[in-house]
mmCIF file of C-alpha atoms in Angstrom:
data_model
loop_
_atom_site.group_PDB
_atom_site.id
_atom_site.type_symbol
_atom_site.label_atom_id
_atom_site.label_comp_id
_atom_site.label_asym_id
_atom_site.label_seq_id
_atom_site.Cartn_x
_atom_site.Cartn_y
_atom_site.Cartn_z
ATOM 1 C CA UNK N 1 -81.314 -85.594 22.439
ATOM 2 C CA UNK N 2 -81.221 -87.218 18.821
ATOM 3 C CA UNK N 3 -80.844 -83.417 17.273
ATOM 4 C CA UNK N 4 -77.682 -82.540 19.565
ATOM 5 C CA UNK N 5 -76.081 -86.111 18.645
ATOM 6 C CA UNK N 6 -76.118 -85.341 14.945
ATOM 7 C CA UNK N 7 -75.198 -82.143 15.486
ATOM 8 C CA UNK N 8 -72.289 -83.356 17.505
ATOM 9 C CA UNK N 9 -71.435 -85.973 14.691
ATOM 10 C CA UNK N 10 -71.549 -83.232 11.909
ATOM 11 C CA UNK N 11 -69.152 -81.131 13.748
ATOM 12 C CA UNK N 12 -66.797 -83.932 14.384
ATOM 13 C CA UNK N 13 -67.076 -84.591 10.386
ATOM 14 C CA UNK N 14 -66.458 -80.908 9.589
ATOM 15 C CA UNK N 15 -63.407 -80.829 11.876
ATOM 16 C CA UNK N 16 -62.028 -84.040 10.874
ATOM 17 C CA UNK N 17 -62.005 -82.479 7.101
ATOM 18 C CA UNK N 18 -60.533 -79.068 8.035
ATOM 19 C CA UNK N 19 -57.653 -81.049 10.150
ATOM 20 C CA UNK N 20 -56.836 -83.723 7.439
ATOM 21 C CA UNK N 21 -54.480 -81.585 5.735
ATOM 22 C CA UNK N 22 -52.973 -79.984 8.827
ATOM 23 C CA UNK N 23 -52.160 -83.243 10.095
ATOM 24 C CA UNK N 24 -49.844 -84.513 7.503
ATOM 25 C CA UNK N 25 -46.645 -84.058 8.336
ATOM 26 C CA UNK N 26 -43.396 -83.139 6.319
ATOM 27 C CA UNK N 27 -41.278 -86.199 4.837
ATOM 28 C CA UNK N 28 -38.174 -86.787 6.797
ATOM 29 C CA UNK N 29 -35.057 -85.673 5.398
ATOM 30 C CA UNK N 30 -33.003 -88.328 3.680
ATOM 31 C CA UNK N 31 -29.632 -87.182 4.437
ATOM 32 C CA UNK N 32 -27.884 -85.308 7.552
ATOM 33 C CA UNK N 33 -27.710 -82.209 5.878
ATOM 34 C CA UNK N 34 -25.073 -80.645 8.314
ATOM 35 C CA UNK N 35 -23.005 -83.465 7.865
ATOM 36 C CA UNK N 36 -22.908 -83.567 4.027
ATOM 37 C CA UNK N 37 -21.843 -79.782 4.174
ATOM 38 C CA UNK N 38 -18.860 -80.551 6.268
ATOM 39 C CA UNK N 39 -18.011 -83.133 3.722
ATOM 40 C CA UNK N 40 -18.175 -80.685 0.787
ATOM 41 C CA UNK N 41 -15.963 -78.075 2.632
ATOM 42 C CA UNK N 42 -13.450 -80.776 3.247
ATOM 43 C CA UNK N 43 -13.580 -81.493 -0.417
ATOM 44 C CA UNK N 44 -12.721 -77.608 -0.931
ATOM 45 C CA UNK N 45 -9.796 -77.879 1.299
ATOM 46 C CA UNK N 46 -8.256 -80.779 -0.131
ATOM 47 C CA UNK N 47 -9.092 -79.269 -3.765
ATOM 48 C CA UNK N 48 -7.012 -76.376 -2.684
ATOM 49 C CA UNK N 49 -3.935 -78.342 -1.194
ATOM 50 C CA UNK N 50 -4.026 -80.713 -4.404
ATOM 51 C CA UNK N 51 -3.801 -77.516 -6.339
ATOM 52 C CA UNK N 52 -0.839 -76.172 -4.163
ATOM 53 C CA UNK N 53 1.352 -79.220 -5.131
ATOM 54 C CA UNK N 54 0.537 -79.117 -8.467
ATOM 55 C CA UNK N 55 -1.655 -82.348 -8.595
ATOM 56 C CA UNK N 56 -4.308 -80.897 -10.714
ATOM 57 C CA UNK N 57 -4.315 -77.881 -12.885
ATOM 58 C CA UNK N 58 -5.760 -74.492 -12.091
ATOM 59 C CA UNK N 59 -8.424 -75.143 -15.004
ATOM 60 C CA UNK N 60 -9.703 -78.445 -13.433
ATOM 61 C CA UNK N 61 -9.560 -76.910 -10.123
ATOM 62 C CA UNK N 62 -11.872 -74.237 -10.992
ATOM 63 C CA UNK N 63 -14.525 -76.730 -12.580
ATOM 64 C CA UNK N 64 -14.121 -78.997 -9.378
ATOM 65 C CA UNK N 65 -14.605 -76.042 -7.105
ATOM 66 C CA UNK N 66 -17.741 -75.024 -9.109
ATOM 67 C CA UNK N 67 -19.260 -78.336 -8.831
ATOM 68 C CA UNK N 68 -18.427 -78.772 -5.044
ATOM 69 C CA UNK N 69 -19.707 -75.063 -4.178
ATOM 70 C CA UNK N 70 -23.186 -76.103 -6.329
ATOM 71 C CA UNK N 71 -23.738 -79.095 -4.062
ATOM 72 C CA UNK N 72 -22.867 -77.263 -0.839
ATOM 73 C CA UNK N 73 -25.232 -74.507 -1.663
ATOM 74 C CA UNK N 74 -28.142 -77.079 -2.372
ATOM 75 C CA UNK N 75 -27.525 -78.455 1.115
ATOM 76 C CA UNK N 76 -27.512 -75.144 2.793
ATOM 77 C CA UNK N 77 -31.097 -74.305 0.969
ATOM 78 C CA UNK N 78 -32.627 -77.952 2.326
ATOM 79 C CA UNK N 79 -31.177 -76.420 5.614
ATOM 80 C CA UNK N 80 -33.418 -73.725 5.399
ATOM 81 C CA UNK N 81 -36.330 -75.407 4.076
ATOM 82 C CA UNK N 82 -36.125 -77.702 7.290
ATOM 83 C CA UNK N 83 -36.093 -74.545 9.626
ATOM 84 C CA UNK N 84 -38.891 -73.065 7.762
ATOM 85 C CA UNK N 85 -40.733 -76.439 8.153
ATOM 86 C CA UNK N 86 -40.474 -76.075 11.755
ATOM 87 C CA UNK N 87 -41.966 -72.845 11.826
ATOM 88 C CA UNK N 88 -44.868 -74.139 9.509
ATOM 89 C CA UNK N 89 -45.245 -77.263 12.263
ATOM 90 C CA UNK N 90 -45.946 -74.436 14.666
ATOM 91 C CA UNK N 91 -48.493 -72.662 12.677
ATOM 92 C CA UNK N 92 -50.221 -75.914 11.617
ATOM 93 C CA UNK N 93 -50.670 -76.426 15.689
ATOM 94 C CA UNK N 94 -52.341 -73.284 15.855
ATOM 95 C CA UNK N 95 -54.638 -73.826 13.292
ATOM 96 C CA UNK N 96 -55.413 -77.255 14.531
ATOM 97 C CA UNK N 97 -56.469 -75.478 17.860
ATOM 98 C CA UNK N 98 -58.733 -73.095 16.011
ATOM 99 C CA UNK N 99 -60.376 -75.962 14.316
ATOM 100 C CA UNK N 100 -61.099 -78.111 17.463
ATOM 101 C CA UNK N 101 -61.945 -75.281 19.697
ATOM 102 C CA UNK N 102 -63.362 -72.049 18.032
ATOM 103 C CA UNK N 103 -65.537 -73.759 14.844
ATOM 104 C CA UNK N 104 -67.677 -75.959 17.240
ATOM 105 C CA UNK N 105 -67.605 -73.135 19.618
ATOM 106 C CA UNK N 106 -68.721 -70.128 16.808
ATOM 107 C CA UNK N 107 -71.341 -72.771 15.584
ATOM 108 C CA UNK N 108 -73.172 -73.586 18.773
ATOM 109 C CA UNK N 109 -73.010 -69.949 19.918
ATOM 110 C CA UNK N 110 -74.777 -68.741 16.520
ATOM 111 C CA UNK N 111 -77.438 -71.595 16.957
ATOM 112 C CA UNK N 112 -78.260 -70.430 20.304
ATOM 113 C CA UNK N 113 -78.450 -67.457 19.051
ATOM 114 C CA UNK N 114 -80.610 -67.753 16.028
ATOM 115 C CA UNK N 115 -82.144 -71.140 16.393
ATOM 116 C CA UNK N 116 -84.672 -72.737 18.590
ATOM 117 C CA UNK N 117 -83.151 -75.579 20.502
ATOM 118 C CA UNK N 118 -86.161 -75.722 22.754
ATOM 119 C CA UNK N 119 -88.714 -76.206 19.840
ATOM 120 C CA UNK N 120 -90.330 -79.429 20.045
ATOM 121 C CA UNK N 121 -90.053 -81.962 16.651
ATOM 122 C CA UNK N 122 -92.692 -81.212 13.842
ATOM 123 C CA UNK N 123 -92.870 -84.135 11.664
ATOM 124 C CA UNK N 124 -94.662 -83.965 8.420
ATOM 125 C CA UNK N 125 -97.597 -85.925 9.443
ATOM 126 C CA UNK N 126 -98.192 -83.796 12.376
ATOM 127 C CA UNK N 127 -97.877 -80.494 10.362
ATOM 128 C CA UNK N 128 -100.069 -81.877 7.962
ATOM 129 C CA UNK N 129 -102.999 -82.284 10.485
ATOM 130 C CA UNK N 130 -102.633 -78.543 11.470
ATOM 131 C CA UNK N 131 -101.601 -76.885 8.285
ATOM 132 C CA UNK N 132 -103.119 -73.628 9.644
ATOM 133 C CA UNK N 133 -102.695 -70.978 6.531
ATOM 134 C CA UNK N 134 -99.846 -72.440 4.834
ATOM 135 C CA UNK N 135 -101.357 -73.376 1.295
ATOM 136 C CA UNK N 136 -98.461 -75.688 0.587
ATOM 137 C CA UNK N 137 -99.342 -77.622 3.392
ATOM 138 C CA UNK N 138 -103.099 -77.675 2.993
ATOM 139 C CA UNK N 139 -102.356 -78.837 -0.789
ATOM 140 C CA UNK N 140 -100.157 -81.463 0.565
ATOM 141 C CA UNK N 141 -102.826 -82.405 3.165
ATOM 142 C CA UNK N 142 -105.119 -82.897 0.098
ATOM 143 C CA UNK N 143 -102.815 -84.403 -1.872
ATOM 144 C CA UNK N 144 -102.211 -87.170 0.619
ATOM 145 C CA UNK N 145 -105.989 -87.956 0.996
ATOM 146 C CA UNK N 146 -106.380 -88.114 -2.866
ATOM 147 C CA UNK N 147 -103.589 -90.712 -2.835
ATOM 148 C CA UNK N 148 -105.497 -92.718 -0.351
ATOM 149 C CA UNK N 149 -108.828 -91.976 -1.742
ATOM 150 C CA UNK N 150 -108.339 -91.300 -5.680
ATOM 151 C CA UNK N 151 -112.179 -91.751 -6.008
ATOM 152 C CA UNK N 152 -112.940 -88.645 -4.096
ATOM 153 C CA UNK N 153 -114.439 -86.530 -7.046
ATOM 154 C CA UNK N 154 -114.817 -83.580 -4.161
ATOM 155 C CA UNK N 155 -111.239 -83.740 -3.194
ATOM 156 C CA UNK N 156 -110.443 -83.119 -6.917
ATOM 157 C CA UNK N 157 -112.788 -80.551 -7.307
ATOM 158 C CA UNK N 158 -111.485 -78.395 -4.301
ATOM 159 C CA UNK N 159 -107.644 -79.060 -5.420
ATOM 160 C CA UNK N 160 -108.246 -78.107 -9.301
ATOM 161 C CA UNK N 161 -108.565 -74.223 -8.530
ATOM 162 C CA UNK N 162 -105.948 -74.059 -6.084
ATOM 163 C CA UNK N 163 -103.472 -76.037 -8.460
ATOM 164 C CA UNK N 164 -104.532 -73.158 -11.274
ATOM 165 C CA UNK N 165 -103.855 -70.279 -8.785
ATOM 166 C CA UNK N 166 -100.534 -71.981 -8.194
ATOM 167 C CA UNK N 167 -99.945 -72.156 -11.993
ATOM 168 C CA UNK N 168 -99.358 -75.699 -11.673
ATOM 169 C CA UNK N 169 -101.362 -76.056 -15.060
ATOM 170 C CA UNK N 170 -100.483 -79.807 -15.471
ATOM 171 C CA UNK N 171 -101.822 -80.747 -12.149
ATOM 172 C CA UNK N 172 -104.861 -78.456 -12.507
ATOM 173 C CA UNK N 173 -106.003 -79.940 -15.749
ATOM 174 C CA UNK N 174 -105.712 -83.379 -14.354
ATOM 175 C CA UNK N 175 -107.652 -82.298 -11.205
ATOM 176 C CA UNK N 176 -110.459 -80.980 -13.238
ATOM 177 C CA UNK N 177 -110.728 -84.001 -15.552
ATOM 178 C CA UNK N 178 -110.634 -86.223 -12.570
ATOM 179 C CA UNK N 179 -113.790 -84.026 -10.823
ATOM 180 C CA UNK N 180 -115.288 -84.117 -14.063
ATOM 181 C CA UNK N 181 -115.111 -87.857 -14.682
ATOM 182 C CA UNK N 182 -116.227 -88.353 -10.909
ATOM 183 C CA UNK N 183 -118.681 -85.836 -10.182
ATOM 184 C CA UNK N 184 -119.879 -84.823 -13.858
ATOM 185 C CA UNK N 185 -120.095 -81.814 -15.537
ATOM 186 C CA UNK N 186 -121.015 -78.440 -14.145
ATOM 187 C CA UNK N 187 -120.426 -74.740 -15.460
ATOM 188 C CA UNK N 188 -117.919 -73.878 -12.960
ATOM 189 C CA UNK N 189 -115.899 -77.276 -13.424
ATOM 190 C CA UNK N 190 -116.045 -76.831 -17.669
ATOM 191 C CA UNK N 191 -115.092 -73.136 -17.323
ATOM 192 C CA UNK N 192 -112.325 -73.928 -14.969
ATOM 193 C CA UNK N 193 -110.719 -76.443 -17.541
ATOM 194 C CA UNK N 194 -111.380 -74.405 -20.158
ATOM 195 C CA UNK N 195 -109.302 -71.447 -18.704
ATOM 196 C CA UNK N 196 -106.412 -74.036 -17.665
ATOM 197 C CA UNK N 197 -106.091 -75.182 -20.949
ATOM 198 C CA UNK N 198 -106.355 -71.369 -22.338
ATOM 199 C CA UNK N 199 -103.423 -70.560 -19.831
ATOM 200 C CA UNK N 200 -101.457 -73.477 -20.978
ATOM 201 C CA UNK N 201 -101.592 -72.264 -24.700
ATOM 202 C CA UNK N 202 -100.661 -68.434 -24.013
ATOM 203 C CA UNK N 203 -104.466 -67.238 -23.833
ATOM 204 C CA UNK N 204 -105.396 -69.080 -27.009
ATOM 205 C CA UNK N 205 -108.612 -70.670 -27.046
ATOM 206 C CA UNK N 206 -107.760 -74.061 -28.610
ATOM 207 C CA UNK N 207 -110.432 -76.860 -29.626
ATOM 208 C CA UNK N 208 -110.207 -78.385 -26.351
ATOM 209 C CA UNK N 209 -111.149 -75.279 -24.422
ATOM 210 C CA UNK N 210 -113.516 -74.342 -26.770
ATOM 211 C CA UNK N 211 -115.331 -77.684 -26.356
ATOM 212 C CA UNK N 212 -115.559 -76.945 -22.537
ATOM 213 C CA UNK N 213 -116.661 -73.518 -22.643
ATOM 214 C CA UNK N 214 -119.308 -74.638 -25.019
ATOM 215 C CA UNK N 215 -120.386 -77.428 -22.518
ATOM 216 C CA UNK N 216 -120.592 -74.750 -20.010
ATOM 217 C CA UNK N 217 -122.892 -72.759 -22.048
ATOM 218 C CA UNK N 218 -125.172 -75.506 -23.014
ATOM 219 C CA UNK N 219 -125.434 -76.240 -19.056
ATOM 220 C CA UNK N 220 -126.177 -72.578 -18.606
ATOM 221 C CA UNK N 221 -126.990 -70.445 -21.385
ATOM 222 C CA UNK N 222 -126.296 -67.437 -19.068
ATOM 223 C CA UNK N 223 -122.799 -68.167 -18.103
ATOM 224 C CA UNK N 224 -120.964 -64.957 -18.911
ATOM 225 C CA UNK N 225 -117.479 -66.622 -18.430
ATOM 226 C CA UNK N 226 -118.146 -68.977 -21.136
ATOM 227 C CA UNK N 227 -119.605 -66.472 -23.515
ATOM 228 C CA UNK N 228 -116.670 -64.328 -23.121
ATOM 229 C CA UNK N 229 -114.224 -66.826 -24.250
ATOM 230 C CA UNK N 230 -116.532 -68.068 -27.007
ATOM 231 C CA UNK N 231 -116.559 -64.607 -28.604
ATOM 232 C CA UNK N 232 -112.792 -64.514 -27.819
ATOM 233 C CA UNK N 233 -112.171 -67.698 -29.621
ATOM 234 C CA UNK N 234 -114.224 -65.998 -32.555
ATOM 235 C CA UNK N 235 -112.096 -62.993 -32.464
ATOM 236 C CA UNK N 236 -108.551 -65.015 -32.554
ATOM 237 C CA UNK N 237 -110.121 -67.158 -35.493
ATOM 238 C CA UNK N 238 -110.501 -63.822 -37.410
ATOM 239 C CA UNK N 239 -114.250 -63.787 -37.473
ATOM 240 C CA UNK N 240 -114.222 -60.260 -36.132
ATOM 241 C CA UNK N 241 -118.065 -59.644 -37.231
ATOM 242 C CA UNK N 242 -119.009 -62.416 -35.258
ATOM 243 C CA UNK N 243 -116.974 -61.805 -32.397
ATOM 244 C CA UNK N 244 -118.454 -58.282 -32.358
ATOM 245 C CA UNK N 245 -121.818 -59.559 -32.165
ATOM 246 C CA UNK N 246 -120.860 -62.001 -29.416
ATOM 247 C CA UNK N 247 -119.319 -59.313 -27.062
ATOM 248 C CA UNK N 248 -122.201 -56.723 -27.903
ATOM 249 C CA UNK N 249 -124.809 -59.600 -26.529
ATOM 250 C CA UNK N 250 -122.703 -60.426 -23.490
ATOM 251 C CA UNK N 251 -122.539 -56.644 -22.881
ATOM 252 C CA UNK N 252 -126.201 -56.281 -23.058
ATOM 253 C CA UNK N 253 -127.149 -59.246 -20.922
ATOM 254 C CA UNK N 254 -124.671 -57.765 -18.219
ATOM 255 C CA UNK N 255 -125.294 -55.882 -15.246
ATOM 256 C CA UNK N 256 -124.453 -52.224 -15.550
ATOM 257 C CA UNK N 257 -121.966 -52.954 -12.633
ATOM 258 C CA UNK N 258 -120.663 -56.439 -13.828
ATOM 259 C CA UNK N 259 -116.842 -56.463 -13.061
ATOM 260 C CA UNK N 260 -116.120 -58.161 -16.434
ATOM 261 C CA UNK N 261 -117.887 -55.565 -18.309
ATOM 262 C CA UNK N 262 -115.059 -53.215 -18.932
ATOM 263 C CA UNK N 263 -112.984 -55.722 -20.678
ATOM 264 C CA UNK N 264 -115.936 -56.736 -22.687
ATOM 265 C CA UNK N 265 -115.957 -53.126 -23.811
ATOM 266 C CA UNK N 266 -112.244 -53.183 -24.889
ATOM 267 C CA UNK N 267 -112.964 -55.791 -27.069
ATOM 268 C CA UNK N 268 -116.264 -54.557 -28.721
ATOM 269 C CA UNK N 269 -113.946 -51.371 -29.337
ATOM 270 C CA UNK N 270 -111.203 -53.763 -31.085
ATOM 271 C CA UNK N 271 -113.326 -55.877 -32.908
ATOM 272 C CA UNK N 272 -115.391 -52.266 -34.500
ATOM 273 C CA UNK N 273 -112.130 -50.866 -35.972
ATOM 274 C CA UNK N 274 -108.785 -51.278 -33.577
ATOM 275 C CA UNK N 275 -106.584 -53.886 -33.552
ATOM 276 C CA UNK N 276 -107.692 -57.224 -31.520
ATOM 277 C CA UNK N 277 -106.760 -57.219 -27.937
ATOM 278 C CA UNK N 278 -105.048 -60.046 -25.975
ATOM 279 C CA UNK N 279 -107.718 -62.758 -24.515
ATOM 280 C CA UNK N 280 -107.758 -62.223 -20.489
ATOM 281 C CA UNK N 281 -109.791 -63.688 -18.029
ATOM 282 C CA UNK N 282 -113.413 -62.296 -17.706
ATOM 283 C CA UNK N 283 -113.476 -61.832 -14.490
ATOM 284 C CA UNK N 284 -111.666 -58.042 -14.510
ATOM 285 C CA UNK N 285 -111.855 -56.156 -11.410
ATOM 286 C CA UNK N 286 -114.588 -53.325 -11.374
ATOM 287 C CA UNK N 287 -112.366 -50.681 -9.765
ATOM 288 C CA UNK N 288 -110.229 -50.139 -12.640
ATOM 289 C CA UNK N 289 -110.769 -46.593 -13.657
ATOM 290 C CA UNK N 290 -111.646 -44.651 -17.101
ATOM 291 C CA UNK N 291 -113.857 -47.750 -18.462
ATOM 292 C CA UNK N 292 -116.560 -46.487 -20.672
ATOM 293 C CA UNK N 293 -120.158 -47.127 -19.666
ATOM 294 C CA UNK N 294 -122.455 -49.191 -21.394
ATOM 295 C CA UNK N 295 -124.152 -46.297 -23.172
ATOM 296 C CA UNK N 296 -120.760 -45.237 -24.443
ATOM 297 C CA UNK N 297 -120.328 -48.752 -26.152
ATOM 298 C CA UNK N 298 -123.766 -48.068 -27.739
ATOM 299 C CA UNK N 299 -122.993 -44.733 -28.703
ATOM 300 C CA UNK N 300 -119.734 -45.819 -30.076
ATOM 301 C CA UNK N 301 -121.491 -48.587 -32.392
ATOM 302 C CA UNK N 302 -122.848 -45.966 -34.278
ATOM 303 C CA UNK N 303 -120.226 -43.335 -34.724
ATOM 304 C CA UNK N 304 -117.654 -42.889 -37.591
ATOM 305 C CA UNK N 305 -114.453 -44.932 -37.373
ATOM 306 C CA UNK N 306 -112.763 -41.462 -36.675
ATOM 307 C CA UNK N 307 -114.959 -40.223 -33.977
ATOM 308 C CA UNK N 308 -114.885 -43.424 -32.572
ATOM 309 C CA UNK N 309 -110.959 -43.686 -32.325
ATOM 310 C CA UNK N 310 -111.153 -40.234 -30.855
ATOM 311 C CA UNK N 311 -113.496 -41.178 -28.413
ATOM 312 C CA UNK N 312 -111.554 -44.235 -27.226
ATOM 313 C CA UNK N 313 -108.435 -41.956 -27.250
ATOM 314 C CA UNK N 314 -110.099 -39.698 -24.886
ATOM 315 C CA UNK N 315 -111.166 -42.483 -22.385
ATOM 316 C CA UNK N 316 -107.510 -43.585 -22.733
ATOM 317 C CA UNK N 317 -105.894 -40.462 -21.915
ATOM 318 C CA UNK N 318 -108.204 -40.153 -18.913
ATOM 319 C CA UNK N 319 -107.193 -43.615 -17.499
ATOM 320 C CA UNK N 320 -103.721 -42.698 -18.052
ATOM 321 C CA UNK N 321 -104.178 -39.271 -16.344
ATOM 322 C CA UNK N 322 -105.981 -41.001 -13.249
ATOM 323 C CA UNK N 323 -103.148 -43.234 -12.685
ATOM 324 C CA UNK N 324 -100.737 -40.999 -12.954
ATOM 325 C CA UNK N 325 -102.614 -39.466 -9.964
ATOM 326 C CA UNK N 326 -103.236 -42.847 -8.198
ATOM 327 C CA UNK N 327 -100.433 -45.401 -9.558
ATOM 328 C CA UNK N 328 -101.121 -48.278 -7.081
ATOM 329 C CA UNK N 329 -104.063 -49.750 -9.641
ATOM 330 C CA UNK N 330 -102.705 -52.869 -11.087
ATOM 331 C CA UNK N 331 -105.798 -53.677 -13.489
ATOM 332 C CA UNK N 332 -105.675 -50.110 -14.668
ATOM 333 C CA UNK N 333 -102.148 -50.288 -15.790
ATOM 334 C CA UNK N 334 -102.827 -53.620 -17.516
ATOM 335 C CA UNK N 335 -105.764 -51.745 -19.143
ATOM 336 C CA UNK N 336 -103.820 -48.778 -20.193
ATOM 337 C CA UNK N 337 -100.958 -50.577 -21.631
ATOM 338 C CA UNK N 338 -103.505 -52.679 -23.778
ATOM 339 C CA UNK N 339 -105.334 -49.605 -24.838
ATOM 340 C CA UNK N 340 -102.004 -47.747 -26.276
ATOM 341 C CA UNK N 341 -100.935 -51.324 -27.786
ATOM 342 C CA UNK N 342 -104.723 -51.384 -29.665
ATOM 343 C CA UNK N 343 -104.539 -47.822 -30.883
ATOM 344 C CA UNK N 344 -100.901 -48.576 -32.171
ATOM 345 C CA UNK N 345 -99.058 -45.967 -29.906
ATOM 346 C CA UNK N 346 -96.017 -48.349 -29.377
ATOM 347 C CA UNK N 347 -94.173 -45.430 -27.473
ATOM 348 C CA UNK N 348 -97.043 -44.575 -25.272
ATOM 349 C CA UNK N 349 -97.330 -48.328 -24.499
ATOM 350 C CA UNK N 350 -93.751 -48.842 -23.360
ATOM 351 C CA UNK N 351 -93.835 -45.625 -21.207
ATOM 352 C CA UNK N 352 -96.979 -46.944 -19.443
ATOM 353 C CA UNK N 353 -95.257 -50.126 -19.151
ATOM 354 C CA UNK N 354 -92.534 -48.772 -17.124
ATOM 355 C CA UNK N 355 -94.660 -46.826 -15.202
ATOM 356 C CA UNK N 356 -96.691 -49.667 -14.147
ATOM 357 C CA UNK N 357 -93.329 -51.759 -13.347
ATOM 358 C CA UNK N 358 -92.293 -48.608 -11.167
ATOM 359 C CA UNK N 359 -95.465 -49.241 -9.036
ATOM 360 C CA UNK N 360 -95.349 -52.973 -9.439
ATOM 361 C CA UNK N 361 -91.392 -53.919 -9.553
ATOM 362 C CA UNK N 362 -90.690 -56.894 -11.853
ATOM 363 C CA UNK N 363 -89.875 -59.195 -9.206
ATOM 364 C CA UNK N 364 -93.683 -59.143 -7.636
ATOM 365 C CA UNK N 365 -96.479 -61.223 -8.971
ATOM 366 C CA UNK N 366 -98.064 -58.131 -10.848
ATOM 367 C CA UNK N 367 -94.792 -57.097 -12.112
ATOM 368 C CA UNK N 368 -94.241 -60.535 -13.684
ATOM 369 C CA UNK N 369 -98.092 -59.920 -15.127
ATOM 370 C CA UNK N 370 -97.134 -56.821 -16.603
ATOM 371 C CA UNK N 371 -93.992 -58.391 -18.368
ATOM 372 C CA UNK N 372 -95.737 -61.252 -19.771
ATOM 373 C CA UNK N 373 -98.523 -58.968 -21.027
ATOM 374 C CA UNK N 374 -96.078 -56.927 -22.890
ATOM 375 C CA UNK N 375 -94.065 -59.433 -24.390
ATOM 376 C CA UNK N 376 -97.774 -60.919 -25.654
ATOM 377 C CA UNK N 377 -98.429 -57.681 -27.471
ATOM 378 C CA UNK N 378 -94.954 -57.526 -29.037
ATOM 379 C CA UNK N 379 -93.851 -54.729 -26.807
ATOM 380 C CA UNK N 380 -89.825 -54.348 -26.205
ATOM 381 C CA UNK N 381 -89.772 -55.223 -22.621
ATOM 382 C CA UNK N 382 -86.277 -55.133 -22.117
ATOM 383 C CA UNK N 383 -86.273 -51.518 -22.881
ATOM 384 C CA UNK N 384 -89.259 -50.973 -20.211
ATOM 385 C CA UNK N 385 -86.731 -52.742 -17.667
ATOM 386 C CA UNK N 386 -83.814 -50.520 -18.118
#
């Protein structure tokens, strides 16, 4: 019932707003136009008699006749406007009837067709109790709980990675720090905090992020995520020899089917003679096509620079061919674009970016990631968007 009352009040408010200009009447005429016109006609007749009797010269009579005629025409124009005003008044009444009758009827009919008047009210509190699969309501429920129980470390622990996934980086950092303060350090929390700091600084491993990864590695010396990011920090600092050794150690310690291994291998190739690749999360999907095997990487370490580059180009071209056959592989496009940029083949990198955006349009999350990576690699993204 409250809904219908509010709807009626809003309808009345809209109708009054629309009717207000129409309800204003035209101002009343200051003179009786017909009587004034008759006076001017009598003046013309008297002017002609005075001219005939010689009481006024022909020249003065001409001036007087022109002035009286001007006034008579003006009065006639006002009369015409008055008649037009009558017609306008009739049109205003039609417009008023339309606003009063048709606008509410159309609005009500449209709501009954597309709305849900029988749906019961769903207050926020009730929706928060049963959020279903609505991630925003789930987050709101946890946030409400933490507002009432800010010392609940497990709540911050749950909320931190969700914030990160939603790209609410400031909230994610605060949540991780609260979870660490209340629950203590752990490899997962320290790696999560480091990745948030990394994302907030355009993929650069800052001192704070490196400290977080070092603590994660201290807690678990076999933590591959921490090892990867610490190796990436060495690469970004220009310490290619140390970075190469760190990435090779990670590759040797990783299982053959480790999902992060293809990305590690790319960094090994880059630090063996190619240009550094951009830092990315260690958990690269394992289904990306065209990745070299661990034996390939070990063999490449003993090759000459020319042979190693030829090997890398062959793998990149194979990846390109596979993506042309199956373009619905987002990670494959990410790797192909990075690889061409690493090899210094800018034109092929742009072509790959265009093809990737054809499979994953720029308005989608995957397309946005492709564009962001292209900009990070210094590619003319606007050209690829044409």
